[in-house]
Tab-separated table of C-alpha atoms in Angstrom:
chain	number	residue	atom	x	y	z
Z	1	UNK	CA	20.724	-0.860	-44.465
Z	2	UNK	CA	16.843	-1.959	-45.075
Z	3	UNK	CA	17.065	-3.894	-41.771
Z	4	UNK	CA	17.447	-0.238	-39.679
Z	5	UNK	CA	14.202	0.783	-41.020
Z	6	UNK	CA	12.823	3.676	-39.014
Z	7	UNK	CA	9.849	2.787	-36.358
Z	8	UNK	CA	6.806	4.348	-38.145
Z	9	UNK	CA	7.793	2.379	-41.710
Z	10	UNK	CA	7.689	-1.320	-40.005
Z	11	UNK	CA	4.253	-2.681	-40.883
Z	12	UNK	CA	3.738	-5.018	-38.063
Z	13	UNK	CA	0.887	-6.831	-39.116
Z	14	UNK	CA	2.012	-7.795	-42.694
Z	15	UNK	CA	2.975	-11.537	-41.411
Z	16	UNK	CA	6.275	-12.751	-41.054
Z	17	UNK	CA	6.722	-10.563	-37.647
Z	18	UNK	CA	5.491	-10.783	-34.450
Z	19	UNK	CA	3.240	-7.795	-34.035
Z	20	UNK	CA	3.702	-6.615	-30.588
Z	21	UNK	CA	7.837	-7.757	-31.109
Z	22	UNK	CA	7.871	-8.765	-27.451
Z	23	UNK	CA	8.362	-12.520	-26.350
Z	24	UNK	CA	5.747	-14.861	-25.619
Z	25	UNK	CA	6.340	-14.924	-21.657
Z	26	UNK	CA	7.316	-11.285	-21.234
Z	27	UNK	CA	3.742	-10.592	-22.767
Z	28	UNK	CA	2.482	-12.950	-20.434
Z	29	UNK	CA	3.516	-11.377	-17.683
Z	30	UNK	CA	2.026	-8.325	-18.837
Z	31	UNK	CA	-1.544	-10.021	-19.139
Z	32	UNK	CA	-1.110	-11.912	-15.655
Z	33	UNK	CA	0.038	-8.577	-13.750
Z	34	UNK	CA	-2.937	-6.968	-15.633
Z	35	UNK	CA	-5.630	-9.013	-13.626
Z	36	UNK	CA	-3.134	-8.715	-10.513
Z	37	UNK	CA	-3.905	-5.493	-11.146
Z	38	UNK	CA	-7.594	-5.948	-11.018
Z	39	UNK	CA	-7.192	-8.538	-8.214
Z	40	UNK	CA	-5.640	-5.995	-5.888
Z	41	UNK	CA	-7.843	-3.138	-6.951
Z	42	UNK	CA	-11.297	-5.041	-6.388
Z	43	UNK	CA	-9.519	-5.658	-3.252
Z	44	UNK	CA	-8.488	-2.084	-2.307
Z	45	UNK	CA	-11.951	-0.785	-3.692
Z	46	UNK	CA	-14.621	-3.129	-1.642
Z	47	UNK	CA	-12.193	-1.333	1.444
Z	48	UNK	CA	-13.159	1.948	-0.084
Z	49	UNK	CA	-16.478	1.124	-0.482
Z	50	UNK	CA	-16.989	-0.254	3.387
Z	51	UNK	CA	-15.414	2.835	4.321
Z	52	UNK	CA	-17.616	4.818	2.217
Z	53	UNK	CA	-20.736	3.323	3.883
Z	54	UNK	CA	-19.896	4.024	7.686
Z	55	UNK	CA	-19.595	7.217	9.845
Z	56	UNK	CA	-16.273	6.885	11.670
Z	57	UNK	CA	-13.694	5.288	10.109
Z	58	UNK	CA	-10.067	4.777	11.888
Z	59	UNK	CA	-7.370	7.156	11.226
Z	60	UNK	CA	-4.304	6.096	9.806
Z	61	UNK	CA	-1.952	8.708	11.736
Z	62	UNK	CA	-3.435	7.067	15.174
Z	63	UNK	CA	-2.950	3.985	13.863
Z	64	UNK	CA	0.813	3.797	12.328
Z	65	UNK	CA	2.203	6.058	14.527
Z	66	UNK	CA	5.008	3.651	16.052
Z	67	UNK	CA	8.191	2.810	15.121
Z	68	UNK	CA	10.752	0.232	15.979
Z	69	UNK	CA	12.930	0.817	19.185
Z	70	UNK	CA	11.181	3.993	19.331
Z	71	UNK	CA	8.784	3.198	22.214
Z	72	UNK	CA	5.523	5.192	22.683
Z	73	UNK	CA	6.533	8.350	20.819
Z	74	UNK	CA	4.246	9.302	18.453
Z	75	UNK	CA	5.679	9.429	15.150
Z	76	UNK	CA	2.767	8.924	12.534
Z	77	UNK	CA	3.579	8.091	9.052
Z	78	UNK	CA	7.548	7.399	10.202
Z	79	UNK	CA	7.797	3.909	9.846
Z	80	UNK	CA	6.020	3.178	6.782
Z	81	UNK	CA	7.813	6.139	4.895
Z	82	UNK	CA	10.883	3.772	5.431
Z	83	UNK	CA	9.352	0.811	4.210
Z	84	UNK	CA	8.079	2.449	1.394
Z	85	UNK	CA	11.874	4.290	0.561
Z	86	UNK	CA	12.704	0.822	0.757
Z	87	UNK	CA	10.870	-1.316	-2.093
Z	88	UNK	CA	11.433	2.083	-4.427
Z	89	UNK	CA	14.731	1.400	-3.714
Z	90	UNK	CA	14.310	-2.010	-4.514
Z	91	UNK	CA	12.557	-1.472	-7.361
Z	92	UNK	CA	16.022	0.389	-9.193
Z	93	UNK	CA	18.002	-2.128	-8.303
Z	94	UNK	CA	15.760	-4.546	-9.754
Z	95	UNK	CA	16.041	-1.788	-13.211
Z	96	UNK	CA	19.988	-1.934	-13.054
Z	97	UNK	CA	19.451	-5.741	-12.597
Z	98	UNK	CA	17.853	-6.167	-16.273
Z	99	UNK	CA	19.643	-3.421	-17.798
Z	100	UNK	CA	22.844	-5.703	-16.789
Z	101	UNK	CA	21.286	-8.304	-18.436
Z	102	UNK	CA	20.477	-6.324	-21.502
Z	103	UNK	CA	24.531	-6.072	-21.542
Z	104	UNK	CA	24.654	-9.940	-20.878
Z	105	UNK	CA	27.115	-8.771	-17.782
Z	106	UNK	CA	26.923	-11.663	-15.208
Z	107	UNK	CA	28.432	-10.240	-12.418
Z	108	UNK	CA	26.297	-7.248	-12.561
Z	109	UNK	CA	23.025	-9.067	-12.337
Z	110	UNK	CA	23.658	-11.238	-9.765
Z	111	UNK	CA	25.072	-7.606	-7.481
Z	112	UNK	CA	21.715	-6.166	-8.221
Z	113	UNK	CA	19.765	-9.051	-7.698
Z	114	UNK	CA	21.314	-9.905	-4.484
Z	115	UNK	CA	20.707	-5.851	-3.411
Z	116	UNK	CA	17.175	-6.862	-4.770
Z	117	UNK	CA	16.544	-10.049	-2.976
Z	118	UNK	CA	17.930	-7.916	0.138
Z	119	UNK	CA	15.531	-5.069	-0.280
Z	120	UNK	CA	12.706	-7.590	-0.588
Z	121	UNK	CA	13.566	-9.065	2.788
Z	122	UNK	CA	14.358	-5.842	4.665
Z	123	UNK	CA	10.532	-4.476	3.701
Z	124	UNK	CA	9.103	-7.944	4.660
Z	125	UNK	CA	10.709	-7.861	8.390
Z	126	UNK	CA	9.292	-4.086	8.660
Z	127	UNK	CA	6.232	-5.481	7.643
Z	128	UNK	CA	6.557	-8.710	10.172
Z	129	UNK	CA	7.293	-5.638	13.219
Z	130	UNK	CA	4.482	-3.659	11.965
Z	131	UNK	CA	1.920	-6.423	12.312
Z	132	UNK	CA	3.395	-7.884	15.555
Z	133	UNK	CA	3.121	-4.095	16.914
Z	134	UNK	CA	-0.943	-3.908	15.870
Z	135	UNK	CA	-1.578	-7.174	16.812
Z	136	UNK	CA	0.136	-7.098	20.718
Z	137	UNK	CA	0.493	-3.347	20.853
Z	138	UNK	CA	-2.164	-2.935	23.872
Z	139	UNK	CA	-5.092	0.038	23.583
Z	140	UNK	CA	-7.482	0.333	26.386
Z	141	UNK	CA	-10.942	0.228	24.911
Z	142	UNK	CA	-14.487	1.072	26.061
Z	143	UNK	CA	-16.512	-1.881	25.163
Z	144	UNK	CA	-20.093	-3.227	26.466
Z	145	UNK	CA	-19.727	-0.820	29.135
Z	146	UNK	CA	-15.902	-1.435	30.347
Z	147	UNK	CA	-12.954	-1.143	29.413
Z	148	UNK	CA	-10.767	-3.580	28.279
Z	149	UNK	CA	-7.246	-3.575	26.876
Z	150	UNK	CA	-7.105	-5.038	22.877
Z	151	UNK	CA	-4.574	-4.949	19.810
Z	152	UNK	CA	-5.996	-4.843	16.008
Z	153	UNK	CA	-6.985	-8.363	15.370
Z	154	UNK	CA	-9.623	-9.297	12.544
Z	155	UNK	CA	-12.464	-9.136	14.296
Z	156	UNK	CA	-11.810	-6.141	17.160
Z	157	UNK	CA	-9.489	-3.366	16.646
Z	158	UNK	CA	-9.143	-0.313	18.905
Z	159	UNK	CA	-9.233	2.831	16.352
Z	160	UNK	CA	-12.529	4.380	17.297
Z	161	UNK	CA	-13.541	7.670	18.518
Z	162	UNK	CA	-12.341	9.170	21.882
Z	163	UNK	CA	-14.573	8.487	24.781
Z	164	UNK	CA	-14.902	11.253	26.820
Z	165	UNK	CA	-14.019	11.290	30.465
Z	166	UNK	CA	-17.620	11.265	32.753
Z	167	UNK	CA	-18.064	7.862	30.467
Z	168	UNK	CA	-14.488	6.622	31.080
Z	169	UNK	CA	-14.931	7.562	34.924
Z	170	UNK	CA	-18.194	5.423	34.346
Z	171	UNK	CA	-16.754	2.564	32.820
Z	172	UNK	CA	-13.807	1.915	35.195
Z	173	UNK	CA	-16.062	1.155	37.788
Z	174	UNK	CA	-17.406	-1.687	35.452
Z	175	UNK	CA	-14.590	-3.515	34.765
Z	176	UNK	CA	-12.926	-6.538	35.601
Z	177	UNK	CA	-9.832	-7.575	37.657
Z	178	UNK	CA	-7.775	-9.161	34.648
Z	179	UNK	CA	-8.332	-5.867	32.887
Z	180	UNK	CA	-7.512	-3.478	35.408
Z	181	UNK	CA	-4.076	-5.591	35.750
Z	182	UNK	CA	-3.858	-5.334	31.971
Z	183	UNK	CA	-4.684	-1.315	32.338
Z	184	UNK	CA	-1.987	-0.479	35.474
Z	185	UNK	CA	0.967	-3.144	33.452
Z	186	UNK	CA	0.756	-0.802	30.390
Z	187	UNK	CA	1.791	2.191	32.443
Z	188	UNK	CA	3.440	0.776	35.612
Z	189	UNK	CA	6.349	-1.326	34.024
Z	190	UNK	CA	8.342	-1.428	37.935
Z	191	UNK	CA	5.401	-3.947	39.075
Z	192	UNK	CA	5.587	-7.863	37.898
Z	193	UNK	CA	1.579	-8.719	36.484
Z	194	UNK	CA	1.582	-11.289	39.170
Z	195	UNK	CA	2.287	-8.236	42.013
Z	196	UNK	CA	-0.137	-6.603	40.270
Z	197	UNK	CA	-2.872	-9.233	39.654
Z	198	UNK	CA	-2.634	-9.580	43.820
Z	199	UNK	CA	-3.821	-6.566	44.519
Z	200	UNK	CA	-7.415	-5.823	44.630
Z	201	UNK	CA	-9.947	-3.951	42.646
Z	202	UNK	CA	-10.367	-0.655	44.442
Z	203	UNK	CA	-6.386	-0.354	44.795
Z	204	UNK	CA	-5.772	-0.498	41.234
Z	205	UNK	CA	-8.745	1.561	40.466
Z	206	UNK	CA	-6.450	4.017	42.690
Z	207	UNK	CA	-3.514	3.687	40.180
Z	208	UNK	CA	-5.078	4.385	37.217
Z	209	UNK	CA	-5.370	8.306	35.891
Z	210	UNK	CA	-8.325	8.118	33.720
Z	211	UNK	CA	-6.668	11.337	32.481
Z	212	UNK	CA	-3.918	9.720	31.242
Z	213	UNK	CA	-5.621	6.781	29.192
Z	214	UNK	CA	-6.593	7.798	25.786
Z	215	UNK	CA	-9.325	5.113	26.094
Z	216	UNK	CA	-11.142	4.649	22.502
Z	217	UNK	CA	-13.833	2.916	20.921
Z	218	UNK	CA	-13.810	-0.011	18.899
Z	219	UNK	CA	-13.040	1.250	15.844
Z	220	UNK	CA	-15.459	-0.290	12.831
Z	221	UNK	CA	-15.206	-3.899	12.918
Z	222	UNK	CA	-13.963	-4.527	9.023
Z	223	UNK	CA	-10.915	-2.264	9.318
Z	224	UNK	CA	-8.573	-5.172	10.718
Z	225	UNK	CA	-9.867	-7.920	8.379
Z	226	UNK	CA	-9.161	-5.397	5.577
Z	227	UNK	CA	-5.866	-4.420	6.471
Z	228	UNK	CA	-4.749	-7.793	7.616
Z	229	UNK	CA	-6.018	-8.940	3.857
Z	230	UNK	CA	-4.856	-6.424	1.613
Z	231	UNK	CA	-1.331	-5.834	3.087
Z	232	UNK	CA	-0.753	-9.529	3.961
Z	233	UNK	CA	-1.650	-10.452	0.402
Z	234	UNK	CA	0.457	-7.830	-0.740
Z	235	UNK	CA	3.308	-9.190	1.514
Z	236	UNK	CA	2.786	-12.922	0.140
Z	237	UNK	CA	3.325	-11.252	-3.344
Z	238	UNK	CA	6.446	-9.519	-2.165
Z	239	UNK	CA	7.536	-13.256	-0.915
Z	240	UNK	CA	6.845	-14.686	-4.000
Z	241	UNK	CA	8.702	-11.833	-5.633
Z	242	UNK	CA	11.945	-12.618	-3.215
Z	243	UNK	CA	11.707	-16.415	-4.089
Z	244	UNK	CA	11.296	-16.063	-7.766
Z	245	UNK	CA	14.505	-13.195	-7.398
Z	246	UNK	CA	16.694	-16.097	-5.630
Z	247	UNK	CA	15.808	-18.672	-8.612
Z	248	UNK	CA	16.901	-16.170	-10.804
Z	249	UNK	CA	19.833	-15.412	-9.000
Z	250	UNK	CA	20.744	-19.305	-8.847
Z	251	UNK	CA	20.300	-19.695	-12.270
Z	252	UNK	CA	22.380	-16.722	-13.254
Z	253	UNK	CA	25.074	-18.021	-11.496
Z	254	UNK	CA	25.067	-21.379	-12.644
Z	255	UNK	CA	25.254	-20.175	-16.184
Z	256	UNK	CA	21.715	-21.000	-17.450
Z	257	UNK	CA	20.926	-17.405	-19.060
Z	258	UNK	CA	24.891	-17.155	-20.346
Z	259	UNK	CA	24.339	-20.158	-22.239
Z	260	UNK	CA	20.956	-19.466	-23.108
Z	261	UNK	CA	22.453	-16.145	-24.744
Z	262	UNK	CA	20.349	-13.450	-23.619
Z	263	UNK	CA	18.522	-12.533	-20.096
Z	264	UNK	CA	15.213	-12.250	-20.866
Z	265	UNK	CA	14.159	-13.928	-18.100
Z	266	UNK	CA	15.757	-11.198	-15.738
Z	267	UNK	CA	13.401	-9.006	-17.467
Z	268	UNK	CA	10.101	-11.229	-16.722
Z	269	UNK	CA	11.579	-11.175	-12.962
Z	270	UNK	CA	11.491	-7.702	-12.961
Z	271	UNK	CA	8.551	-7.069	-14.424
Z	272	UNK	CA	6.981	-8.937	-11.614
Z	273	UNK	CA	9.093	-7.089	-8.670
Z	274	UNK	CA	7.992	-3.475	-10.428
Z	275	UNK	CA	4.192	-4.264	-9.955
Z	276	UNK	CA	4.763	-5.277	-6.371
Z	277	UNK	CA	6.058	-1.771	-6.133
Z	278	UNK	CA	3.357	-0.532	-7.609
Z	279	UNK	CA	0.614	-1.915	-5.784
Z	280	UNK	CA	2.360	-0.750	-2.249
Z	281	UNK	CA	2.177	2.652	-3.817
Z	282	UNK	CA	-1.683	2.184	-3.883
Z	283	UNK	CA	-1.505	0.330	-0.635
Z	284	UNK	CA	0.177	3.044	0.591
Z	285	UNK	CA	-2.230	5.913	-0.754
Z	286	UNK	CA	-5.157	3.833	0.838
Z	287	UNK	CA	-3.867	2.411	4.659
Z	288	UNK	CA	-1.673	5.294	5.452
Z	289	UNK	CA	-1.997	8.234	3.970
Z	290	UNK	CA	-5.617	8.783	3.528
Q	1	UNK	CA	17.093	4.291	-31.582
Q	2	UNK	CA	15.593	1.175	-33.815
Q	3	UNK	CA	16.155	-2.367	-32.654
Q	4	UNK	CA	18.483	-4.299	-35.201
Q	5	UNK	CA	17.094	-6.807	-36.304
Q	6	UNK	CA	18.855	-9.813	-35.549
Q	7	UNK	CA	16.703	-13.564	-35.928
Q	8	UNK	CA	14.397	-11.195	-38.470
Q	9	UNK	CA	11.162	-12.109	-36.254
Q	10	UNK	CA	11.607	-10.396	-32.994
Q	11	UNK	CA	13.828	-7.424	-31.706
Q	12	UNK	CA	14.321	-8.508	-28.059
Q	13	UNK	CA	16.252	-5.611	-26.731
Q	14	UNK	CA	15.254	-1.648	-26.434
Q	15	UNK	CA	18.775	-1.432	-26.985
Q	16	UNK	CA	19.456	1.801	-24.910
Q	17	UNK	CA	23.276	3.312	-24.265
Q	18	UNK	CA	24.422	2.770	-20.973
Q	19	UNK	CA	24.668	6.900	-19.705
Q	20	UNK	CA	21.129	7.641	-21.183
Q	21	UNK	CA	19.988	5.035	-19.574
Q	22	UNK	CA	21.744	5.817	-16.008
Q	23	UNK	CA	21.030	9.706	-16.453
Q	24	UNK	CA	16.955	8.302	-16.915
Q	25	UNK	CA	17.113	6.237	-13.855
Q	26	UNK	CA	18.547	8.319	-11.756
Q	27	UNK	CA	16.194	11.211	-12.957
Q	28	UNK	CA	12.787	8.488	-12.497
Q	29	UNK	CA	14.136	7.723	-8.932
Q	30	UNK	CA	14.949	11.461	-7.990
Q	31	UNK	CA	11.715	12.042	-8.778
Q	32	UNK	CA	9.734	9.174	-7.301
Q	33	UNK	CA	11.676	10.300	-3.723
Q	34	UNK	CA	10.603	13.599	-4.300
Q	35	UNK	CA	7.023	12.567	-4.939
Q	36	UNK	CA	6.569	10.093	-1.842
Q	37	UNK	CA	8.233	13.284	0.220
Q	38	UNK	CA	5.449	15.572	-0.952
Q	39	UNK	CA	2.924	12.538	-0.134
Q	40	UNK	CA	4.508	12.384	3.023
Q	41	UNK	CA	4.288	16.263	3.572
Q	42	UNK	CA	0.572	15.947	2.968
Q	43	UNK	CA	-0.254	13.574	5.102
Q	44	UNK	CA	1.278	14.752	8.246
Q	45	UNK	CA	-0.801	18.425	6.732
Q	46	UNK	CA	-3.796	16.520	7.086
Q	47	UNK	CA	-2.437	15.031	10.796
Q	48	UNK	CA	-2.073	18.292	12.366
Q	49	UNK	CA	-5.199	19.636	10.690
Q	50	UNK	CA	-7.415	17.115	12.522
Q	51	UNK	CA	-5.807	17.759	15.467
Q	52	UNK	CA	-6.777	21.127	15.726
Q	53	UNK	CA	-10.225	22.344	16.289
Q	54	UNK	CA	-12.817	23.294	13.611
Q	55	UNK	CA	-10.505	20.760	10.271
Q	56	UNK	CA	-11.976	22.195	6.933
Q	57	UNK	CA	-13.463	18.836	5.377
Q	58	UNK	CA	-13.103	20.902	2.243
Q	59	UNK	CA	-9.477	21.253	2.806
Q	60	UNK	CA	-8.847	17.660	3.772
Q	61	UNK	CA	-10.673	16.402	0.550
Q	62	UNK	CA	-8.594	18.501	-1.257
Q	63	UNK	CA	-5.338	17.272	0.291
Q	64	UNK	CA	-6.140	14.172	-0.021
Q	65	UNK	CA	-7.325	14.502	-3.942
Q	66	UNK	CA	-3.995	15.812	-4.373
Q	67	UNK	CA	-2.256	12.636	-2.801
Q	68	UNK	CA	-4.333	10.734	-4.989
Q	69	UNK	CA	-3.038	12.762	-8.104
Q	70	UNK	CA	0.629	12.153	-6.765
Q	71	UNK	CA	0.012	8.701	-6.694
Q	72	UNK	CA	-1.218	8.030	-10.020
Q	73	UNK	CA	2.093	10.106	-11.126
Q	74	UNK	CA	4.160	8.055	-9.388
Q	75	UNK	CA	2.205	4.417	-10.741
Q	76	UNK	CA	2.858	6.292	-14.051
Q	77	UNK	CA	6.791	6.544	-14.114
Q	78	UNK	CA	6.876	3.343	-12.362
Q	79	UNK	CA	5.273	1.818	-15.448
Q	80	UNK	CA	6.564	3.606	-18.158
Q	81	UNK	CA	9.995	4.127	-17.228
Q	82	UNK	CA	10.841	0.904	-14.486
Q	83	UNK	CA	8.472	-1.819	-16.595
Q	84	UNK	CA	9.598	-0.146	-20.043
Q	85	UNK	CA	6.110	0.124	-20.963
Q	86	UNK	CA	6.382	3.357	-22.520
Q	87	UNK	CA	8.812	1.732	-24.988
Q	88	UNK	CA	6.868	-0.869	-25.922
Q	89	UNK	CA	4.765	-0.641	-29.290
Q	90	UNK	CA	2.170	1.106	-28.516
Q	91	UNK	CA	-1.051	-1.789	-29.926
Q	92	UNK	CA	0.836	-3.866	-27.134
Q	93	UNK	CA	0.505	-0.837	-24.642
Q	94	UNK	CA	-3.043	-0.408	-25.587
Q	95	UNK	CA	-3.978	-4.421	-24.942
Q	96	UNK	CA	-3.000	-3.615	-21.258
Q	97	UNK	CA	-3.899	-0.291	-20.839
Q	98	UNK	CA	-7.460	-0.144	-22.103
Q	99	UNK	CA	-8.394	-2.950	-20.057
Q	100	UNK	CA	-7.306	-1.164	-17.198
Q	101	UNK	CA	-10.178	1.572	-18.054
Q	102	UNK	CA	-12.199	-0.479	-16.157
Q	103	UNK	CA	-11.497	0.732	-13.022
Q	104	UNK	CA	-12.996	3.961	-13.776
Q	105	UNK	CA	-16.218	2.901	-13.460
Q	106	UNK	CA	-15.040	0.191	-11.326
Q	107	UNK	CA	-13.940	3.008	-8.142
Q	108	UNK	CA	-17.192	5.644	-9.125
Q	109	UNK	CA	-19.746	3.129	-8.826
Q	110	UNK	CA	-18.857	1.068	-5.585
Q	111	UNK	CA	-17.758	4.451	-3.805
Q	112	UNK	CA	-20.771	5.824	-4.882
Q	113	UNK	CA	-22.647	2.721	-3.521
Q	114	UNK	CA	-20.847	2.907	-0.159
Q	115	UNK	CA	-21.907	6.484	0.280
Q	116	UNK	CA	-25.332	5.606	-0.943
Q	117	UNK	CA	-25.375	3.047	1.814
Q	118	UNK	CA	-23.799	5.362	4.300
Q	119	UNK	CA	-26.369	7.698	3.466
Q	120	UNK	CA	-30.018	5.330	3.587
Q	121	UNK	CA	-28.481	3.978	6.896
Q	122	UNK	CA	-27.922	7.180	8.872
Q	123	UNK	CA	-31.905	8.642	7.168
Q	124	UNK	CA	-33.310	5.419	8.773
Q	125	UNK	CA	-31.496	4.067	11.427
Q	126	UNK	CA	-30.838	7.546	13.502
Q	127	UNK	CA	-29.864	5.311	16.592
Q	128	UNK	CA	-26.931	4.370	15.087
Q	129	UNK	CA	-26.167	7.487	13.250
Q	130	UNK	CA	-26.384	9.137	16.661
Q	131	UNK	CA	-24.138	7.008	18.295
Q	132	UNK	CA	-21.215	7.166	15.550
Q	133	UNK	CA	-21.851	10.618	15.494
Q	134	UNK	CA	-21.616	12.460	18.890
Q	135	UNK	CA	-18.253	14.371	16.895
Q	136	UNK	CA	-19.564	17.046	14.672
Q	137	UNK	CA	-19.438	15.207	11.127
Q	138	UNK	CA	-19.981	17.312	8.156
Q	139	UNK	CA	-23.485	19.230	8.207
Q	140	UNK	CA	-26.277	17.762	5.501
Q	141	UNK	CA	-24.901	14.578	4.868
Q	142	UNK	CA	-27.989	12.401	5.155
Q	143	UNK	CA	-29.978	14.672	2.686
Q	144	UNK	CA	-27.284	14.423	-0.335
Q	145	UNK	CA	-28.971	11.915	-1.744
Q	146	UNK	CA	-32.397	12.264	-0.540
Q	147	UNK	CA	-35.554	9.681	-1.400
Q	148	UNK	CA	-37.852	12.477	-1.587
Q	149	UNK	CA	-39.763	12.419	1.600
């Protein structure tokens, strides 16, 4: 019975032991996702600093407010609430993964991976709509003067303050053909752009309710870069997470970690899925909530 | 709930039983739902606040301290209860935890910095202040941290 010692009597630095009793590559793991950690949060905190230091900064509930098939409606935080429910959701199946493992039960590991390797793609198509929707979505802008119609792209995003209307009125009479086209498309759909782009100046002028236009400011110029950055970088780690959960699924299945005689390796995996969990929950905190 | 010690070097497994261990992930997910609901809750507070007329900054701050509190909770369970952490030994926890202390000083100083910044800018360059600030942004701002003058 001297080998079911209890906890606080095993001195683990008297030799013969390893002293954290954890394998080599699970506290490896550990170490790497601990400058992750720092990787992501020097990241997250030169956006909170550049926030810090300007005036106006976008907000997130203009911003996010779409979601798929959903149209214009404004539904702010909707969309990213699912994608979040999604990699927690992930995250226990990942937990049930390894704790199959623990019971060296095969079948069980590669279910939960598969429902793992499933919730890893399922967040990164939300996230492939949600950037395709900021980058084409179309916002009518007042810039230099005019107005112009943009999506979020690194350099020019359209999440600044409301203009008001004398300097909209104002502006309209400054701007170009292709924009005015761009302008009357977003809210006339029953028109072609090439009926449109034949009419002239003063006649779509005539279309457009300046009322009904919402136009913005550019919105402070690092938001897009920073976003773009910190969520695509977060994404690639998600990807990397999938790929690394389909190796492991492979290798279940062909009998590697049977053979081998236990699934630590399951456990590394996991390890690695958790902490892109966690950072999205900072992600999360910082894009979209405040 | 000690490892047996198999190979005599290292215990491997936190051997846990199977309906512990469902009845604590069930109870880790229940509550990281609930959490990311309240978050949720919060933030659409915050929504409707700025849309009305007069938002309390106050308010907001503290809204949006308390999403930052319900965060951190949530990063904790996630790390203690998903990664196992917690039931590691707790010299290993402290190799990855203290590190992590960093970021205390880390987030204070370069928020503080970006205010700092925010704050020289808008005392010296009032043409730009004035232009990012025809909305009524909190009173006394640029005399927080003031260069005596």
């Amino acid at each position: 019975m001297a080998t079911t010692a209890a906890a606080t009597k095993t001195n683990w630095w008297n030799g013969g032991k390893s002293p954290f009793n954890v394998e080599y590559g699970k506290l490896m793991m550990w170490y790497f996702l601990m400058s992750d950690a720092f990787t992501f949060g020097a990241f997250l905190i030169s956006y909170g600093t550049i926030r810090f230091s300007q005036n106006v900064w976008a907000d997130p509930n203009v911003v996010f407010n779409a979601f798929p098939g959903a149209g214009h409606t404004n539904l702010p935080l909707a969309f990213v609430s699912v994608m979040t429910f999604i990699l927690i959701i992930s995250s226990v199946t990942m937990v049930l993964a390894v704790h199959a493992g623990h019971n060296n039960d095969k079948k069980g590991v590669m279910k939960w991976l598969a429902w793992t390797i499933v919730g890893g793609l399922a967040f990164l198509g939300c996230q492939a709509w949600e950037w395709h929707h900021l980058i084409t979505g179309e916002h009518v802008v007042l810039m230099d003067n005019h107005l112009d119609v943009i999506g979020q792209t690194t350099r020019v995003n359209p999440w600044g303050q409301m203009v008001n209307p004398a300097t909209v009125m104002n502006a309209l009479q400054n701007t170009p053909h292709d924009a005015l086209v761009k302008i009357v498309g977003s809210h006339h759909h029953e028109m072609t752009e090439v009926q449109l782009a034949a009419l002239s100046d003063s006649q779509l002028k005539g279309m457009i309710d300046t009322a009904e236009l919402h136009v913005r400011e550019t919105g402070p110029v690092a938001f897009g870069g920073f976003f773009y950055g910190i969520t695509g970088f977060h994404g690639f780690h998600v990807f990397s997470g999938v790929i690394i959960n389909i190796i492991m699924l492979v290798m279940t299945s062909k009998d590697v970690f049977t053979n081998k005689g236990h699934y630590l390796m399951i456990e590394k995996a996991g390890l690695y899925w958790h902490f892109v969990d966690l950072v999205w929950v900072f992600v999360f905190l910082c894009f979209y909530l405040i | 709930m000690e490892h047996q010690n198999i190979s005599s070097e290292i215990t491997y497994q936190h051997h846990i039983e199977d309906t512990e261990f469902k009845k604590r992930i069930r109870k880790t997910t229940i509550l990281l739902s609930v959490i990311t609901m309240i978050e949720l809750a919060i933030g659409l507070t915050i929504y409707t606040m700025h849309k009305g007329e007069h938002p309390s900054a106050l308010l907001v701050l503290m809204f949006k301290g308390m999403v930052c509190i319900l965060t951190l909770a949530k990063a904790y369970y996630i790390v203690s209860v998903f990664m196992h952490l917690g039931d590691e030994i707790r010299n290993m926890i402290m190799t990855v935890v203290v590190p992590l202390m960093l970021f205390v000083w880390f987030i204070a100083a370069f928020l503080w910095d970006g205010n700092a910044f925010r704050t020289s800018r808008n005392r010296y360059d009032k043409f730009k202040m004035e232009k990012t600030m025809q909305h009524p942004i909190k009173q006394g701002d640029t005399t927080q941290h003031g260069f005596g003058g």
